Amino acid sequence: MSDSVQLHIKGMSCASCVGRIEKALKQVDGVSSASVNLANETATVIGTASVSALANAITNAGYQLKQRQQQYGVTGMTCASCAGRVEKALLKVQGVVNAQVNLATEQVSLTLLDAVNMEQLQQALAGSGYTLVEKDQTDNSAKADTLPFYRQPWFPVLGSAVLTLPLILPMLGMLFGVDWMLPALWQWMLATPVQFYFGARFYKGGWSALKAGTGNMDLLVALGTSAAYGLSLYLWLTFDGQHGAAHLYFESSAAVLTLVILGKWLEHRAKRRTTDALRALENLKPTEARVKRDDTWQMVAAASIQSGEIVQVKPGERIAVDGEVLSGDSSVDEALISGESLPLHKSSGDKVVGGAINLDGVLELRATSVGAESTLAKIINLVEQAQGAKAPVQALVDKISAIFVPVVLLVALVTLLGWGFSTGNWAQGILNAVAVLVIACPCALGLATPAAIMAGTGTAARHGILVKDAIALEQATQIDYVVFDKTGTLTEGKPELVQFTAITGSETELLTLAVSLQQHSEHPLAKAVLVKAEQDNISAVDTRDFSVVAGKGVKAKVDGNQFMLGSSHWMRELGLELPLDLINAKGASVSWLAKTAADNPELKPEQKPELLGLLCFNDTLKPHAKKAVAQLQKQGIKVAMLTGDSKASAEGVAAELKLDNYQAEVLPADKASFIKQCQKDGHQVAMVGDGINDAPALAQADLGIAMATGTEVAVSAAAITLMRGEPALVGAALTIAGKTYRKIQQNLFWAFIFNTVGIPLAALGYLNPIIAGAAMASSSLIVVSNALLLQRWKMQE
């Protein structure tokens, strides 16, 4: 049956866009018709094609769907096959572009069209036995204290253990020649509540899976323990009373259920620890703040603060919003936000971030970013995205999980028939089949990847390293070439004007023209000129037609002439010969000032500009830059530097840091070209930058690493963001990413080894159901505990 879906599209500007989009949509399999309305920027598509396929077609045509990101909790999931089934069910909803389930957090991250609502999603999951809830409702641990004892998370563990212990003790007594065996009636009375009260959750989950035509961990446990319970019941009821007591297996079914319940409880407690970092960030949000309204200080909800309002923060309080200090003087602790271990001094004009602790003074600040736009909110969003993402290796796990339960059921059936027909001992065949069903439960398989990702990205966030997605973790393990930008990345990014020499006219005139051209620029060199002019009491004059020439400098008109202030490379392009002998500052960055007549706005070669003077700037290296480069080289990684500065400046920095390679006077497009060439030479390249001009290179690199002290453009183009402008964090980011990916590999190895070794042993009769249950429960715990070891990682000082 054909469905109609309406898509909202961004990027359409003319009738030709309509034609391109319609053509792209009609080429998608399952589309019977497609029409585009340019006025309201929508496309109506009729057919059976999925929204994700339509979204890909629109993207490939050069346009984008208007869509939103949403996270929900999912209750009822128990294993990797559950996660896959939830994803498939949600992707069938028209309007769901993408769905990614995280079994460890029991949450799903959805990419949705605006028309999709929660009720539609809930209906899609209802038939599969799962429930979609608000994402903060999946973990009720915080509310447990208000629940009656029989609804406490520990009650099923304690209750089933108390009932199972008398069934297990006789087995221990047999080791010492003591007969503690209980009468059959007592065994049945103890085992039945465990089977049908404490084990009811497995029957419910298994029945839901059967109704959906699939299988999961609950189905395997329910089938296995029911077989052992049923066999015991049959042997008891058909026992003729001769030769002692009937040989029953109630202890096997009860013990397996108790071990699985215990394992899930321990697993849940361990999983909560993987989200410690995210909860710590969430807890940084103050609920109230002191705001100046109607000329009085009022305590208001932090969420109600608007940008531009004045906020007062007293000693010991958390700062509620990002802002700029208007008055006051204090030390601020930003450790949990940026990973900076030492408090930072803040005074008038300084920036502060929400969530930081004001230590010892009263600060008044103007709110600049609030709500979802604040630094803390963006960090939390990035960490959530990373923890909800799937590593590329997870695709293999998903494929295996989809067929795992049916294969296990087949192996159990073959085990039963094999033992029954070959030995005639059908009771033993049933027990061995039960062992196969129990040990094969794919819990560990589903937890292997998300547990490691959550622990690793959480630990990285605590140290000021934000990983955007799981792909970056895998890519970081392959990096063998790191390319740094210079200014603001390896150097402080706070250059000082150390020389200004006039070629024609006076130095005062040179500095006046320089500050006039730079007064509208945000470049670090411009700020250095402004600082020097202020020190020398030199004021800027009016300019017209100011513009930035990307990667080269700035130009503007003053008193009827066109002036250019910029790099040596630009001046040579203009046909000027540069008197390099006038440069006195060793290793300095050099800018040249030139002018041409205003009637030559295009700077034609026949009207060659006149060189007026030069300005030299020195920028000091960051304190740990040398150590950071050495650490990378120690790991076998080559280190290069790209800069738009002069060759002399680049050569000095390269020599001091002992870089493997460097290039000077590089334009933004050339940075990307350099990286592309390195990739052609067989290198896996990471680019580290902080400016707008680094964005193309960050996007081209195999791994983009941006310093959050730079521009939003650079941060958005990178896969890893460093919250401090500290070069040593680059090596730390590669290290923690590599450790996280290795934990994923180790976890998958353990998950697979339990099943590949355990299933054959169980089928051959070397594992009884109780041991199989213990092994299955411990496998999940081992996987999560192994991931938690990442929380012990500390960055090398």
mmCIF file of C-alpha atoms in Angstrom, residues 294-410:
data_model
loop_
_atom_site.group_PDB
_atom_site.id
_atom_site.type_symbol
_atom_site.label_atom_id
_atom_site.label_comp_id
_atom_site.label_asym_id
_atom_site.label_seq_id
_atom_site.Cartn_x
_atom_site.Cartn_y
_atom_site.Cartn_z
ATOM 1 C CA ASP A 294 13.194 46.070 38.673
ATOM 2 C CA ASP A 295 16.387 47.454 40.267
ATOM 3 C CA THR A 296 16.414 44.708 42.905
ATOM 4 C CA TRP A 297 18.219 41.378 43.184
ATOM 5 C CA GLN A 298 15.760 38.504 42.886
ATOM 6 C CA MET A 299 16.224 34.737 43.152
ATOM 7 C CA VAL A 300 14.697 33.264 39.988
ATOM 8 C CA ALA A 301 14.732 29.928 38.186
ATOM 9 C CA ALA A 302 17.977 29.653 36.241
ATOM 10 C CA ALA A 303 16.063 28.458 33.181
ATOM 11 C CA SER A 304 14.168 31.781 33.068
ATOM 12 C CA ILE A 305 17.262 33.985 32.692
ATOM 13 C CA GLN A 306 17.376 35.900 29.392
ATOM 14 C CA SER A 307 20.433 36.953 27.444
ATOM 15 C CA GLY A 308 21.553 40.449 28.490
ATOM 16 C CA GLU A 309 20.281 40.232 32.085
ATOM 17 C CA ILE A 310 22.624 41.026 34.986
ATOM 18 C CA VAL A 311 23.452 38.075 37.254
ATOM 19 C CA GLN A 312 25.168 38.211 40.666
ATOM 20 C CA VAL A 313 27.232 35.242 41.856
ATOM 21 C CA LYS A 314 28.410 35.036 45.461
ATOM 22 C CA PRO A 315 31.379 32.960 46.765
ATOM 23 C CA GLY A 316 30.693 29.223 46.712
ATOM 24 C CA GLU A 317 27.846 29.485 44.193
ATOM 25 C CA ARG A 318 27.766 27.987 40.723
ATOM 26 C CA ILE A 319 27.542 30.380 37.784
ATOM 27 C CA ALA A 320 24.178 29.842 36.098
ATOM 28 C CA VAL A 321 24.895 31.181 32.587
ATOM 29 C CA ASP A 322 27.721 32.030 30.220
ATOM 30 C CA GLY A 323 28.528 35.683 30.651
ATOM 31 C CA GLU A 324 30.953 38.594 30.726
ATOM 32 C CA VAL A 325 32.110 39.954 34.071
ATOM 33 C CA LEU A 326 30.946 43.536 34.626
ATOM 34 C CA SER A 327 32.387 43.999 38.107
ATOM 35 C CA GLY A 328 34.080 42.011 40.815
ATOM 36 C CA ASP A 329 37.241 40.008 41.230
ATOM 37 C CA SER A 330 37.385 36.288 41.993
ATOM 38 C CA SER A 331 38.883 32.874 41.277
ATOM 39 C CA VAL A 332 36.670 30.491 39.305
ATOM 40 C CA ASP A 333 36.894 26.695 39.223
ATOM 41 C CA GLU A 334 36.099 25.310 35.732
ATOM 42 C CA ALA A 335 37.569 21.840 36.332
ATOM 43 C CA LEU A 336 34.507 19.776 35.438
ATOM 44 C CA ILE A 337 33.842 21.847 32.311
ATOM 45 C CA SER A 338 37.253 22.350 30.736
ATOM 46 C CA GLY A 339 39.401 19.894 32.697
ATOM 47 C CA GLU A 340 41.529 22.827 33.920
ATOM 48 C CA SER A 341 42.800 21.731 37.320
ATOM 49 C CA LEU A 342 43.709 25.186 38.664
ATOM 50 C CA PRO A 343 41.196 27.966 39.431
ATOM 51 C CA LEU A 344 41.238 30.860 36.942
ATOM 52 C CA HIS A 345 41.280 34.529 37.967
ATOM 53 C CA LYS A 346 38.313 36.513 36.633
ATOM 54 C CA SER A 347 37.718 40.253 36.654
ATOM 55 C CA SER A 348 35.933 42.906 34.625
ATOM 56 C CA GLY A 349 35.816 42.049 30.905
ATOM 57 C CA ASP A 350 36.621 38.342 31.353
ATOM 58 C CA LYS A 351 34.354 35.565 30.082
ATOM 59 C CA VAL A 352 32.871 32.988 32.462
ATOM 60 C CA VAL A 353 31.013 29.771 31.687
ATOM 61 C CA GLY A 354 27.888 28.404 33.314
ATOM 62 C CA GLY A 355 28.443 25.531 35.742
ATOM 63 C CA ALA A 356 31.778 26.858 37.034
ATOM 64 C CA ILE A 357 32.155 27.550 40.785
ATOM 65 C CA ASN A 358 32.838 31.087 41.998
ATOM 66 C CA LEU A 359 35.354 30.595 44.804
ATOM 67 C CA ASP A 360 36.217 33.742 46.737
ATOM 68 C CA GLY A 361 34.662 36.981 45.454
ATOM 69 C CA VAL A 362 31.359 38.489 44.370
ATOM 70 C CA LEU A 363 30.931 38.719 40.581
ATOM 71 C CA GLU A 364 28.354 40.620 38.590
ATOM 72 C CA LEU A 365 28.062 39.520 35.001
ATOM 73 C CA ARG A 366 25.948 40.056 31.911
ATOM 74 C CA ALA A 367 24.406 36.849 30.544
ATOM 75 C CA THR A 368 25.605 36.218 26.988
ATOM 76 C CA SER A 369 24.496 32.618 26.326
ATOM 77 C CA VAL A 370 21.619 30.902 28.099
ATOM 78 C CA GLY A 371 19.704 27.641 27.837
ATOM 79 C CA ALA A 372 20.632 25.406 24.906
ATOM 80 C CA GLU A 373 23.147 27.993 23.639
ATOM 81 C CA SER A 374 25.326 27.886 26.762
ATOM 82 C CA THR A 375 28.705 26.173 26.748
ATOM 83 C CA LEU A 376 27.604 23.604 29.337
ATOM 84 C CA ALA A 377 24.450 22.701 27.371
ATOM 85 C CA LYS A 378 26.497 22.239 24.203
ATOM 86 C CA ILE A 379 29.013 20.045 26.057
ATOM 87 C CA ILE A 380 26.231 17.873 27.480
ATOM 88 C CA ASN A 381 24.683 17.601 24.025
ATOM 89 C CA LEU A 382 28.008 16.548 22.487
ATOM 90 C CA VAL A 383 28.637 13.933 25.172
ATOM 91 C CA GLU A 384 25.094 12.568 24.787
ATOM 92 C CA GLN A 385 25.539 12.318 21.028
ATOM 93 C CA ALA A 386 28.847 10.501 21.407
ATOM 94 C CA GLN A 387 27.518 8.103 24.025
ATOM 95 C CA GLY A 388 24.470 7.321 21.909
ATOM 96 C CA ALA A 389 26.452 6.789 18.702
ATOM 97 C CA LYS A 390 27.439 3.455 17.239
ATOM 98 C CA ALA A 391 30.995 2.487 16.377
ATOM 99 C CA PRO A 392 31.439 1.132 12.815
ATOM 100 C CA VAL A 393 32.241 -2.301 14.269
ATOM 101 C CA GLN A 394 28.729 -2.349 15.779
ATOM 102 C CA ALA A 395 27.300 -3.032 12.310
ATOM 103 C CA LEU A 396 28.760 -6.549 12.482
ATOM 104 C CA VAL A 397 27.294 -7.069 15.967
ATOM 105 C CA ASP A 398 23.863 -5.956 14.726
ATOM 106 C CA LYS A 399 23.951 -8.457 11.859
ATOM 107 C CA ILE A 400 24.937 -11.298 14.193
ATOM 108 C CA SER A 401 22.313 -10.324 16.782
ATOM 109 C CA ALA A 402 19.560 -10.417 14.166
ATOM 110 C CA ILE A 403 20.094 -14.158 13.553
ATOM 111 C CA PHE A 404 21.613 -15.141 16.894
ATOM 112 C CA VAL A 405 18.505 -16.283 18.808
ATOM 113 C CA PRO A 406 17.068 -18.440 15.983
ATOM 114 C CA VAL A 407 20.462 -20.122 15.556
ATOM 115 C CA VAL A 408 20.702 -20.801 19.318
ATOM 116 C CA LEU A 409 17.200 -22.312 19.345
ATOM 117 C CA LEU A 410 18.232 -24.598 16.483
#
